[in-house]
Amino acid sequence: MSQDTEVDMKDVELNELEPEKQPMNAASGAAVAPVLAGGAEKNGLVKTKVADDEAEGAAKFTGLSKEELLKVASSPGWVRTRWALLLLFWLGWLGMLAGAVVIIVRAPRCRELPAQRWWHKGALYRIGDLQAFLGRDAGDLAGLSGRVDYLSSLKVKGLVLGPIHENPKDDISGTNLEQIDPTLGSKEDFDSLLQSARKKSIRVILDLTPNYRGQNSWFHPSQIDTVTTKVKNALSFWLQAGVDGFQVRDVEHLANASAFLAEWQNITKNFSEDRLLIAGTESSNIQYILSLLEFAKDLLVTSSYLSDPNLTGERVKLLVTQYLNFTDSRWCSWSLSQARLLTSSVPAYLLRLYQLLLFTLPGTPVFSYGDEIGLQAAGLLGQPMKAPFMLWDESSFNTSGSISSNMSVKDQSEDPGSVLTLFRRLSDHRGKERSLLHGDFHTLSSGPSLFSYIRQWDQNERFLVVLNFGDMGQPARLGAFSLPTSASLPARVNLVLSTHTDREEGASLELEYLKLEPHEGLLLRFPYVP
């Protein structure tokens, strides 16, 4: 080995290393033999270069000492830099805080939502005659439980049922408001119905009109004390049974009706604020209707107030605005009678128009079974005049003649342009859109046959309703000069639905050129613009 090699390199014998320090390939017998000076190889040797200790020590960097760091940090340049950065941080933080405050202050305030009971949130559905609704073979409470899914598909919030109590015709002693007529079922059947309805979020309102099978719904006037005592006792009994509300009809035949209604409502409200009382009357006199509402808070009244068959758009506008003004904008209900079908009051070609009207006015719409399919009061042979049988499918038709198409629930459920489909869509919008649920109501000026209005709530989407009651096509000619500053008409709106099936839903329509077909109603929407 040369002298240079001895100075620069040290030979390390592999076989003299500890086993764990040997190279991984040493066991394989492969020799690590770097070329030595002179070209020779030596098996088992590794040449490694070891630096001098003095060179290693000179290359190390130990950093600044604590004293040196403090000295540098205390220099004027670094002090000024730190203060500048701290000042910038606080200025930025204060700027963001001020910006947030300005945004909050200038942002439009959301209106507080009104307190709403369940009857404020959708339509009520009346079934006065179980056998007519269900059919001859299934006209009892057990059969009605099987139709709860259908009621749920209509998205109604309450079922107004009956009367179903024992009532021998004109027999006051045999009339028992706390006992279900055995031909209609048992108390257990009724309890089962309540449970089935609750699972679908449907409340049950029980009709307690005493002498519903007799000549006078309230018996002879001399028996009034006995009758009203029976009603009071029945209210307490059925409230304990889980009923959500009550209806009494023909109150125009009940002496001192407003006082009794106030007393009965106190009974229901003392039990729970979430209980409802409905009074029905055939009267269309606004003064009489207002007298019923005088002492009873939250009372709903169904009447014939809107049942004039010769109503024009201007007349409907007058009646609606008059009613809302007289009732001081309290929550109200809308129907065309206390019990009859829509087709008993309006011609079939206006049925869709009235559905749109009732669903979009401020208040609770109330319908009778069959209104959703346009059931005719005396449209088919073999059916009673007062309570026509519900047309579920072809088997419901009691006639030997040909069956008219698209009259049954089954047929209309499969037809996207049917009356039933329109009813379901309107009920759905009524239950989920804040502007239709509890929004402000503003009428617009329009053509003589038209009635138009806006429903709006705070910053939610607004709805425009335009109804043509006339026999001719009419340009809308909507005027917004009477609207408050919080309401305005846009240049364009989007079509939600039409009572006619030939319009493209979702289409953007220019209001200046909007025209309605005869007997057409439009539900239109437009966004809130701050």
Short mmCIF file of C-alpha atoms in Angstrom, two decimals:
data_model
loop_
_atom_site.label_atom_id
_atom_site.label_comp_id
_atom_site.label_asym_id
_atom_site.label_seq_id
_atom_site.Cartn_x
_atom_site.Cartn_y
_atom_site.Cartn_z
CA MET A 1 0.00 0.00 0.00
CA SER A 2 1.40 3.42 -0.99
CA GLN A 3 2.19 6.33 1.37
CA ASP A 4 -0.60 8.52 -0.10
CA THR A 5 -3.15 5.88 0.50
CA GLU A 6 -2.12 5.56 4.12
CA VAL A 7 -2.54 9.34 4.60
CA ASP A 8 -5.93 9.70 2.94
CA MET A 9 -7.71 6.42 3.53
CA LYS A 10 -8.06 3.82 6.28
CA ASP A 11 -8.66 0.18 5.55
CA VAL A 12 -11.53 -1.39 7.37
CA GLU A 13 -11.74 -5.11 7.45
CA LEU A 14 -15.34 -6.22 6.91
CA ASN A 15 -14.83 -9.42 8.76
CA GLU A 16 -13.68 -7.41 11.78
CA LEU A 17 -16.90 -5.36 11.97
CA GLU A 18 -19.71 -6.34 14.24
CA PRO A 19 -22.38 -8.33 12.34
CA GLU A 20 -25.06 -5.66 12.64
CA LYS A 21 -22.67 -3.10 11.15
CA GLN A 22 -21.72 -5.17 8.10
CA PRO A 23 -23.18 -4.23 4.68
CA MET A 24 -26.49 -5.94 3.83
CA ASN A 25 -24.90 -7.78 0.89
CA ALA A 26 -21.95 -9.06 2.85
CA ALA A 27 -23.63 -12.40 3.55
CA SER A 28 -24.09 -13.09 -0.14
CA GLY A 29 -20.37 -13.32 -0.58
CA ALA A 30 -20.20 -10.38 -2.96
CA ALA A 31 -16.94 -8.53 -2.47
CA VAL A 32 -16.88 -4.81 -2.07
CA ALA A 33 -13.64 -3.92 -3.67
CA PRO A 34 -13.01 -0.32 -4.58
CA VAL A 35 -10.15 0.23 -6.88
CA LEU A 36 -7.08 1.04 -4.89
CA ALA A 37 -4.32 3.23 -6.01
CA GLY A 38 -2.26 1.07 -8.26
CA GLY A 39 -5.27 -0.75 -9.72
CA ALA A 40 -5.33 -3.68 -7.28
CA GLU A 41 -8.40 -4.92 -5.48
CA LYS A 42 -8.49 -6.26 -1.99
CA ASN A 43 -11.33 -8.62 -1.06
CA GLY A 44 -13.25 -7.70 2.13
CA LEU A 45 -11.97 -4.13 2.27
CA VAL A 46 -13.93 -0.85 2.02
CA LYS A 47 -12.14 2.37 1.51
CA THR A 48 -13.74 5.35 3.31
CA LYS A 49 -12.50 8.86 3.63
CA VAL A 50 -12.46 10.31 7.14
CA ALA A 51 -12.30 14.09 7.47
CA ASP A 52 -10.04 15.66 10.00
CA ASP A 53 -11.65 16.63 13.31
CA GLU A 54 -10.40 20.17 12.94
CA ALA A 55 -12.13 20.62 9.55
CA GLU A 56 -15.46 19.35 10.94
CA GLY A 57 -15.39 21.74 13.86
CA ALA A 58 -14.67 24.68 11.61
CA ALA A 59 -17.76 23.91 9.40
CA LYS A 60 -20.34 23.86 12.23
CA PHE A 61 -22.75 26.89 12.79
CA THR A 62 -24.13 27.34 16.26
CA GLY A 63 -26.50 30.33 15.54
CA LEU A 64 -26.93 33.56 17.52
CA SER A 65 -26.87 33.56 21.25
CA LYS A 66 -29.77 34.87 23.33
CA GLU A 67 -27.95 38.10 24.04
CA GLU A 68 -27.24 38.60 20.33
CA LEU A 69 -30.91 37.98 19.40
CA LEU A 70 -32.14 40.48 21.98
CA LYS A 71 -29.64 43.01 20.71
CA VAL A 72 -30.85 42.64 17.09
CA ALA A 73 -34.54 42.67 18.08
CA SER A 74 -34.05 45.88 20.04
CA SER A 75 -32.57 47.71 17.12
CA PRO A 76 -34.61 50.75 15.93
CA GLY A 77 -35.36 49.22 12.52
CA TRP A 78 -36.96 46.06 13.91
CA VAL A 79 -38.92 48.00 16.54
CA ARG A 80 -40.44 50.25 13.88
CA THR A 81 -41.29 47.22 11.70
CA ARG A 82 -43.09 45.45 14.55
CA TRP A 83 -45.16 48.52 15.41
CA ALA A 84 -46.09 49.05 11.76
CA LEU A 85 -47.29 45.42 11.41
CA LEU A 86 -49.28 45.61 14.66
CA LEU A 87 -50.92 48.83 13.55
CA LEU A 88 -51.84 47.33 10.18
CA PHE A 89 -53.38 44.29 11.88
CA TRP A 90 -55.63 46.33 14.12
CA LEU A 91 -56.62 48.73 11.34
CA GLY A 92 -57.60 45.74 9.16
CA TRP A 93 -59.56 44.14 11.98
CA LEU A 94 -61.43 47.36 12.77
CA GLY A 95 -62.15 47.87 9.06
CA MET A 96 -63.70 44.41 8.75
CA LEU A 97 -65.76 44.99 11.90
CA ALA A 98 -67.05 48.31 10.59
CA GLY A 99 -67.92 46.73 7.25
CA ALA A 100 -69.88 43.97 8.94
CA VAL A 101 -71.81 46.50 11.02
CA VAL A 102 -72.68 48.54 7.93
CA ILE A 103 -73.91 45.42 6.10
CA ILE A 104 -76.08 44.40 9.03
CA VAL A 105 -77.52 47.89 9.47
CA ARG A 106 -78.24 48.43 5.79
CA ALA A 107 -79.56 44.93 5.08
CA PRO A 108 -83.38 44.74 4.87
CA ARG A 109 -84.89 43.36 8.07
CA CYS A 110 -86.79 40.08 7.84
CA ARG A 111 -90.39 40.32 9.00
CA GLU A 112 -91.30 38.29 12.01
CA LEU A 113 -93.32 35.24 10.99
CA PRO A 114 -96.90 35.25 12.25
CA ALA A 115 -98.07 32.56 14.66
CA GLN A 116 -99.84 29.92 12.58
CA ARG A 117 -102.13 27.07 13.58
CA TRP A 118 -102.55 23.94 11.53
CA TRP A 119 -105.73 25.20 9.82
CA HIS A 120 -103.76 28.19 8.52
CA LYS A 121 -101.45 25.94 6.51
CA GLY A 122 -103.75 24.30 3.99
CA ALA A 123 -107.23 23.31 2.91
CA LEU A 124 -110.00 21.56 4.84
CA TYR A 125 -111.86 18.66 3.23
CA ARG A 126 -115.49 17.93 4.15
CA ILE A 127 -117.00 14.46 4.12
CA GLY A 128 -120.58 14.86 5.25
CA ASP A 129 -121.89 11.52 4.06
CA LEU A 130 -119.61 8.54 4.60
CA GLN A 131 -121.63 6.16 2.46
CA ALA A 132 -121.69 8.59 -0.46
CA PHE A 133 -117.94 9.18 -0.19
CA LEU A 134 -116.91 5.54 0.18
CA GLY A 135 -119.63 3.71 -1.73
CA ARG A 136 -122.51 1.50 -0.69
CA ASP A 137 -120.37 -1.42 0.45
CA ALA A 138 -117.69 0.45 2.40
CA GLY A 139 -119.48 3.43 3.92
CA ASP A 140 -118.20 3.30 7.48
CA LEU A 141 -115.31 4.55 9.61
CA ALA A 142 -113.17 1.49 8.91
CA GLY A 143 -113.52 2.11 5.18
CA LEU A 144 -112.58 5.77 5.66
CA SER A 145 -109.32 4.76 7.36
CA GLY A 146 -108.44 3.03 4.11
CA ARG A 147 -108.80 6.31 2.22
CA VAL A 148 -106.47 8.38 4.39
CA ASP A 149 -103.64 7.96 1.87
CA TYR A 150 -105.86 9.52 -0.78
CA LEU A 151 -106.61 12.49 1.49
CA SER A 152 -102.88 12.85 2.07
CA SER A 153 -102.29 12.97 -1.69
CA LEU A 154 -104.57 16.03 -1.80
CA LYS A 155 -102.30 17.71 0.80
CA VAL A 156 -105.28 18.84 2.88
CA LYS A 157 -104.64 19.72 6.51
CA GLY A 158 -107.97 18.81 8.03
CA LEU A 159 -110.86 16.38 7.54
CA VAL A 160 -114.30 17.73 8.49
CA LEU A 161 -116.24 14.55 9.23
CA GLY A 162 -119.93 13.86 9.69
CA PRO A 163 -122.17 14.24 11.54
CA ILE A 164 -121.83 10.58 12.55
CA HIS A 165 -123.63 10.54 15.92
CA GLU A 166 -126.91 8.80 16.74
CA ASN A 167 -129.84 10.94 15.59
CA PRO A 168 -133.29 9.44 15.15
CA LYS A 169 -135.05 11.97 12.95
CA ASP A 170 -136.44 14.87 15.03
CA ASP A 171 -136.11 12.84 18.25
CA ILE A 172 -134.21 14.95 20.78
CA SER A 173 -134.29 12.33 23.55
CA GLY A 174 -132.83 9.66 21.25
CA THR A 175 -130.14 11.95 19.87
CA ASN A 176 -126.79 11.19 21.48
CA LEU A 177 -123.92 13.41 20.38
CA GLU A 178 -121.43 11.24 22.25
CA GLN A 179 -122.41 7.97 20.59
CA ILE A 180 -121.44 6.97 17.05
CA ASP A 181 -124.24 5.64 14.85
CA PRO A 182 -123.67 1.84 14.88
CA THR A 183 -124.26 1.65 11.12
CA LEU A 184 -121.15 3.83 10.66
CA GLY A 185 -118.82 2.07 13.08
CA SER A 186 -117.67 2.03 16.67
CA LYS A 187 -115.65 4.24 18.98
CA GLU A 188 -112.70 1.90 18.34
CA ASP A 189 -113.07 2.48 14.59
CA PHE A 190 -113.06 6.21 15.23
CA ASP A 191 -109.92 5.99 17.39
CA SER A 192 -108.22 4.02 14.62
CA LEU A 193 -109.19 6.72 12.12
CA LEU A 194 -107.69 9.41 14.36
CA GLN A 195 -104.41 7.52 14.54
CA SER A 196 -104.28 6.90 10.79
CA ALA A 197 -104.97 10.58 10.08
CA ARG A 198 -102.34 11.80 12.53
CA LYS A 199 -99.69 9.65 10.87
CA LYS A 200 -100.40 11.63 7.69
CA SER A 201 -100.51 15.00 9.54
CA ILE A 202 -104.25 15.33 8.93
CA ARG A 203 -106.43 16.71 11.72
CA VAL A 204 -110.00 15.51 12.31
CA ILE A 205 -112.87 17.98 12.86
CA LEU A 206 -116.13 16.40 13.98
CA ASP A 207 -119.50 17.81 12.91
CA LEU A 208 -121.88 18.00 15.90
CA THR A 209 -124.93 19.48 14.16
CA PRO A 210 -127.57 17.87 16.44
CA ASN A 211 -130.61 17.02 14.29
CA TYR A 212 -128.85 16.53 10.96
CA ARG A 213 -131.39 13.96 9.82
CA GLY A 214 -134.41 16.01 10.83
CA GLN A 215 -136.28 19.02 9.56
CA ASN A 216 -134.63 21.59 11.80
CA SER A 217 -130.95 21.05 12.52
CA TRP A 218 -131.44 22.49 16.03
CA PHE A 219 -134.84 20.95 16.83
CA HIS A 220 -137.71 23.14 17.93
CA PRO A 221 -136.76 26.53 19.41
CA SER A 222 -138.44 25.57 22.70
CA GLN A 223 -135.86 22.80 23.11
CA ILE A 224 -132.84 25.07 22.77
CA ASP A 225 -131.61 24.65 26.36
CA THR A 226 -131.61 20.88 26.10
CA VAL A 227 -129.85 20.97 22.75
CA THR A 228 -127.10 23.39 23.79
CA THR A 229 -126.44 21.40 26.96
CA LYS A 230 -125.96 18.28 24.83
CA VAL A 231 -123.52 20.17 22.61
CA LYS A 232 -121.46 21.43 25.58
CA ASN A 233 -121.19 17.94 27.04
CA ALA A 234 -120.27 16.49 23.65
CA LEU A 235 -117.50 19.06 23.17
CA SER A 236 -115.81 18.00 26.39
CA PHE A 237 -116.27 14.31 25.61
CA TRP A 238 -114.77 14.43 22.12
CA LEU A 239 -111.94 16.77 23.13
CA GLN A 240 -110.84 14.14 25.63
CA ALA A 241 -111.12 11.55 22.84
CA GLY A 242 -108.55 13.45 20.75
CA VAL A 243 -110.68 15.37 18.24
CA ASP A 244 -108.96 18.46 16.78
CA GLY A 245 -112.02 20.62 16.23
CA PHE A 246 -115.77 20.85 15.67
CA GLN A 247 -118.26 22.07 13.12
CA VAL A 248 -121.90 23.04 13.57
CA ARG A 249 -124.06 23.93 10.59
CA ASP A 250 -127.27 25.85 9.91
CA VAL A 251 -126.53 28.23 12.76
CA GLU A 252 -129.01 30.68 11.28
CA HIS A 253 -131.65 28.39 12.82
CA LEU A 254 -130.01 28.62 16.26
CA ALA A 255 -131.38 31.47 18.39
CA ASN A 256 -128.66 33.71 19.82
CA ALA A 257 -126.09 31.80 17.78
CA SER A 258 -123.21 34.24 18.31
CA ALA A 259 -123.38 33.89 22.10
CA PHE A 260 -123.47 30.09 21.96
CA LEU A 261 -120.61 30.00 19.48
CA ALA A 262 -118.50 32.19 21.76
CA GLU A 263 -119.26 29.88 24.70
CA TRP A 264 -118.41 26.75 22.75
CA GLN A 265 -115.21 28.22 21.45
CA ASN A 266 -114.17 29.06 25.00
CA ILE A 267 -114.56 25.38 25.84
CA THR A 268 -112.33 24.32 22.95
CA LYS A 269 -109.70 27.04 23.55
CA ASN A 270 -109.54 26.32 27.28
CA PHE A 271 -108.72 22.74 26.40
CA SER A 272 -106.10 23.78 23.82
CA GLU A 273 -105.37 26.79 21.63
CA ASP A 274 -104.78 24.27 18.85
CA ARG A 275 -108.47 23.34 18.60
CA LEU A 276 -110.78 24.76 15.92
CA LEU A 277 -114.47 25.66 15.76
CA ILE A 278 -116.32 26.09 12.44
CA ALA A 279 -119.80 27.57 12.05
CA GLY A 280 -121.71 26.93 8.84
CA THR A 281 -124.60 28.94 7.45
CA GLU A 282 -126.50 29.13 4.19
CA SER A 283 -126.70 32.90 4.58
CA SER A 284 -124.79 35.15 2.21
CA ASN A 285 -125.52 38.30 4.21
CA ILE A 286 -122.27 39.97 5.26
CA GLN A 287 -123.83 41.59 8.33
CA TYR A 288 -125.11 38.27 9.65
CA ILE A 289 -121.73 36.64 9.03
CA LEU A 290 -119.99 39.47 10.90
CA SER A 291 -122.40 39.03 13.83
CA LEU A 292 -121.25 35.42 14.18
CA LEU A 293 -117.64 36.57 14.35
CA GLU A 294 -118.30 39.33 16.87
CA PHE A 295 -117.49 37.45 20.08
CA ALA A 296 -115.66 34.35 18.85
CA LYS A 297 -111.94 34.70 18.22
CA ASP A 298 -110.48 32.43 15.54
CA LEU A 299 -113.93 31.15 14.54
CA LEU A 300 -114.13 30.05 10.92
CA VAL A 301 -117.41 30.63 9.08
CA THR A 302 -118.44 28.79 5.93
CA SER A 303 -121.26 30.44 4.04
CA SER A 304 -122.78 31.19 0.63
CA TYR A 305 -121.17 34.61 0.49
CA LEU A 306 -119.39 33.94 -2.82
CA SER A 307 -122.00 31.66 -4.37
CA ASP A 308 -123.63 34.11 -6.80
CA PRO A 309 -123.59 32.26 -10.18
CA ASN A 310 -123.51 35.56 -12.11
CA LEU A 311 -120.35 36.91 -10.54
CA THR A 312 -118.07 39.05 -12.69
CA GLY A 313 -114.46 39.82 -12.02
CA GLU A 314 -115.35 43.23 -10.67
CA ARG A 315 -118.06 41.75 -8.41
CA VAL A 316 -115.70 39.12 -6.97
CA LYS A 317 -113.13 41.83 -6.30
CA LEU A 318 -115.74 43.89 -4.45
CA LEU A 319 -116.95 40.95 -2.33
CA VAL A 320 -113.46 39.79 -1.40
CA THR A 321 -112.10 43.22 -0.48
CA GLN A 322 -115.30 44.06 1.39
CA TYR A 323 -115.08 40.87 3.45
CA LEU A 324 -111.41 41.40 4.30
CA ASN A 325 -112.02 45.03 5.26
CA PHE A 326 -115.07 44.25 7.41
CA THR A 327 -113.30 41.45 9.24
CA ASP A 328 -110.32 43.72 9.86
CA SER A 329 -108.04 41.33 8.02
CA ARG A 330 -108.54 38.61 10.66
CA TRP A 331 -107.98 35.03 9.55
CA CYS A 332 -110.98 33.81 7.59
CA SER A 333 -112.13 30.86 5.50
CA TRP A 334 -113.29 30.71 1.88
CA SER A 335 -115.95 28.44 0.43
CA LEU A 336 -119.06 28.69 -1.71
CA SER A 337 -121.38 26.98 0.78
CA GLN A 338 -121.44 25.30 4.16
CA ALA A 339 -121.72 21.79 2.71
CA ARG A 340 -122.55 21.65 -0.99
CA LEU A 341 -120.29 20.85 -3.93
CA LEU A 342 -118.67 23.60 -5.97
CA THR A 343 -120.60 22.45 -9.03
CA SER A 344 -123.83 23.21 -7.15
CA SER A 345 -122.91 26.90 -7.18
CA VAL A 346 -120.83 27.47 -10.32
CA PRO A 347 -120.93 26.05 -13.84
CA ALA A 348 -118.40 23.37 -14.71
CA TYR A 349 -116.40 25.67 -17.00
CA LEU A 350 -115.64 27.96 -14.02
CA LEU A 351 -114.68 25.14 -11.64
CA ARG A 352 -110.92 25.43 -12.22
CA LEU A 353 -111.11 29.21 -11.92
CA TYR A 354 -112.77 28.96 -8.50
CA GLN A 355 -110.26 26.39 -7.31
CA LEU A 356 -107.46 28.80 -8.16
CA LEU A 357 -109.35 31.64 -6.44
CA LEU A 358 -110.01 29.75 -3.18
CA PHE A 359 -106.49 28.40 -2.90
CA THR A 360 -104.81 31.80 -3.36
CA LEU A 361 -106.99 34.12 -1.26
CA PRO A 362 -105.69 34.95 2.25
CA GLY A 363 -107.39 32.44 4.55
CA THR A 364 -108.32 28.76 4.76
CA PRO A 365 -109.96 27.20 1.67
CA VAL A 366 -112.72 24.70 2.49
CA PHE A 367 -113.88 22.08 -0.04
CA SER A 368 -116.37 19.24 -0.11
CA TYR A 369 -115.46 15.72 -1.25
CA GLY A 370 -115.69 15.53 -5.03
CA ASP A 371 -114.71 19.17 -5.62
CA GLU A 372 -111.25 17.93 -6.60
CA ILE A 373 -112.64 15.99 -9.57
CA GLY A 374 -115.54 18.27 -10.50
CA LEU A 375 -118.17 15.86 -9.15
CA GLN A 376 -121.65 16.85 -10.26
CA ALA A 377 -124.44 17.02 -7.71
CA ALA A 378 -126.94 15.33 -10.06
CA GLY A 379 -124.81 14.28 -12.96
CA LEU A 380 -125.49 10.55 -13.04
CA LEU A 381 -128.58 8.37 -12.98
CA GLY A 382 -129.36 6.55 -9.76
CA GLN A 383 -127.50 8.95 -7.48
CA PRO A 384 -129.18 11.01 -4.74
CA MET A 385 -129.35 14.76 -5.28
CA LYS A 386 -127.78 15.88 -2.03
CA ALA A 387 -124.89 13.46 -1.74
CA PRO A 388 -123.63 12.03 -5.02
CA PHE A 389 -121.43 8.97 -4.81
CA MET A 390 -117.73 9.61 -5.15
CA LEU A 391 -116.40 8.33 -8.47
CA TRP A 392 -113.33 6.29 -7.55
CA ASP A 393 -113.18 4.19 -10.71
CA GLU A 394 -115.47 2.58 -13.28
CA SER A 395 -117.12 0.45 -10.62
CA SER A 396 -118.49 3.61 -8.95
CA PHE A 397 -120.75 4.41 -11.91
CA ASN A 398 -124.32 3.30 -11.33
CA THR A 399 -125.58 3.53 -14.88
CA SER A 400 -126.12 1.13 -17.76
CA GLY A 401 -125.11 3.74 -20.30
CA SER A 402 -121.65 4.61 -21.51
CA ILE A 403 -119.20 6.05 -18.99
CA SER A 404 -117.92 9.54 -19.69
CA SER A 405 -114.15 9.68 -19.87
CA ASN A 406 -111.97 11.33 -17.26
CA MET A 407 -114.61 11.55 -14.54
CA SER A 408 -113.21 9.20 -11.89
CA VAL A 409 -110.32 9.59 -9.46
CA LYS A 410 -108.49 6.77 -11.22
CA ASP A 411 -108.76 8.37 -14.65
CA GLN A 412 -107.90 11.86 -13.51
CA SER A 413 -104.89 10.70 -11.49
CA GLU A 414 -103.35 9.51 -14.75
CA ASP A 415 -104.13 12.74 -16.63
CA PRO A 416 -101.70 15.68 -16.09
CA GLY A 417 -104.33 18.08 -17.44
CA SER A 418 -107.22 16.96 -15.21
CA VAL A 419 -109.10 18.93 -12.56
CA LEU A 420 -107.69 16.58 -9.90
CA THR A 421 -104.11 17.28 -10.98
CA LEU A 422 -104.77 21.02 -10.84
CA PHE A 423 -106.28 20.68 -7.35
CA ARG A 424 -103.26 18.76 -6.07
CA ARG A 425 -100.79 21.25 -7.52
CA LEU A 426 -102.64 24.25 -6.09
CA SER A 427 -102.87 22.58 -2.70
CA ASP A 428 -99.13 21.87 -2.79
CA HIS A 429 -98.24 25.50 -3.61
CA ARG A 430 -100.67 26.78 -0.99
CA GLY A 431 -98.99 24.71 1.70
CA LYS A 432 -95.33 25.50 1.00
CA GLU A 433 -95.07 29.06 -0.35
CA ARG A 434 -94.86 31.73 2.36
CA SER A 435 -96.47 34.37 0.16
CA LEU A 436 -99.54 32.15 -0.29
CA LEU A 437 -99.52 30.88 3.29
CA HIS A 438 -99.64 34.21 5.10
CA GLY A 439 -98.57 36.86 2.61
CA ASP A 440 -100.00 40.34 2.13
CA PHE A 441 -102.88 40.74 -0.30
CA HIS A 442 -103.00 43.60 -2.82
CA THR A 443 -105.58 43.97 -5.58
CA LEU A 444 -104.75 45.40 -9.00
CA SER A 445 -106.81 47.30 -11.50
CA SER A 446 -107.59 45.28 -14.63
CA GLY A 447 -110.22 44.69 -17.30
CA PRO A 448 -113.95 44.57 -16.39
CA SER A 449 -114.16 40.77 -16.44
CA LEU A 450 -110.88 40.26 -14.61
CA PHE A 451 -109.90 39.98 -10.98
CA SER A 452 -106.18 40.20 -10.25
CA TYR A 453 -104.09 40.47 -7.11
CA ILE A 454 -100.61 40.00 -5.67
CA ARG A 455 -99.64 37.80 -2.73
CA GLN A 456 -96.28 38.64 -1.18
CA TRP A 457 -94.36 38.07 2.02
CA ASP A 458 -91.20 39.96 2.92
CA GLN A 459 -88.29 38.92 0.68
CA ASN A 460 -89.89 35.69 -0.53
CA GLU A 461 -91.01 35.02 -4.08
CA ARG A 462 -94.19 36.88 -4.99
CA PHE A 463 -97.28 35.56 -6.78
CA LEU A 464 -99.58 37.27 -9.22
CA VAL A 465 -103.07 35.83 -9.79
CA VAL A 466 -105.13 36.89 -12.80
CA LEU A 467 -108.66 35.49 -13.26
CA ASN A 468 -110.91 36.02 -16.27
CA PHE A 469 -114.56 35.41 -15.37
CA GLY A 470 -115.75 36.58 -18.79
CA ASP A 471 -116.83 34.70 -21.91
CA MET A 472 -114.33 36.58 -24.09
CA GLY A 473 -110.56 36.73 -24.26
CA GLN A 474 -109.23 39.78 -22.46
CA PRO A 475 -105.92 41.66 -22.31
CA ALA A 476 -104.83 41.85 -18.67
CA ARG A 477 -104.08 45.61 -18.59
CA LEU A 478 -102.83 45.39 -15.04
CA GLY A 479 -102.53 48.65 -13.14
CA ALA A 480 -100.30 48.95 -10.10
CA PHE A 481 -101.05 52.55 -9.09
CA SER A 482 -102.86 51.45 -5.90
CA LEU A 483 -100.02 49.24 -4.67
CA PRO A 484 -98.02 50.26 -1.58
CA THR A 485 -94.33 51.06 -1.88
CA SER A 486 -93.44 47.54 -0.73
CA ALA A 487 -95.18 46.02 -3.75
CA SER A 488 -94.57 46.52 -7.44
CA LEU A 489 -95.14 44.78 -10.75
CA PRO A 490 -92.17 43.57 -12.80
CA ALA A 491 -91.98 43.74 -16.57
CA ARG A 492 -91.88 39.94 -16.89
CA VAL A 493 -93.22 37.04 -14.85
CA ASN A 494 -92.96 33.26 -14.99
CA LEU A 495 -95.99 31.04 -15.47
CA VAL A 496 -96.56 28.58 -12.60
CA LEU A 497 -99.79 27.16 -14.01
CA SER A 498 -102.87 27.96 -16.02
CA THR A 499 -106.40 26.61 -15.68
CA HIS A 500 -106.10 25.91 -19.40
CA THR A 501 -103.69 23.21 -20.49
CA ASP A 502 -102.33 24.81 -23.67
CA ARG A 503 -99.83 27.17 -22.05
CA GLU A 504 -96.18 26.30 -21.54
CA GLU A 505 -95.49 26.16 -17.82
CA GLY A 506 -92.39 28.01 -16.71
CA ALA A 507 -92.60 30.34 -19.70
CA SER A 508 -91.53 33.96 -19.22
CA LEU A 509 -94.42 36.31 -20.01
CA GLU A 510 -94.33 40.04 -20.64
CA LEU A 511 -97.10 41.65 -18.58
CA GLU A 512 -97.64 44.49 -21.02
CA TYR A 513 -98.85 42.01 -23.65
CA LEU A 514 -100.48 39.44 -21.35
CA LYS A 515 -103.87 38.20 -22.58
CA LEU A 516 -106.22 35.68 -21.00
CA GLU A 517 -108.54 33.26 -22.73
CA PRO A 518 -112.23 33.03 -21.70
CA HIS A 519 -112.63 31.63 -18.14
CA GLU A 520 -108.87 31.29 -17.79
CA GLY A 521 -106.93 31.80 -14.58
CA LEU A 522 -103.17 32.24 -14.29
CA LEU A 523 -100.84 31.76 -11.35
CA LEU A 524 -97.63 33.69 -12.03
CA ARG A 525 -94.48 34.21 -9.97
CA PHE A 526 -91.71 36.79 -9.82
CA PRO A 527 -88.76 37.35 -7.46
CA TYR A 528 -88.36 39.91 -4.72
CA VAL A 529 -86.23 42.86 -5.81
CA PRO A 530 -84.82 45.08 -3.03
#
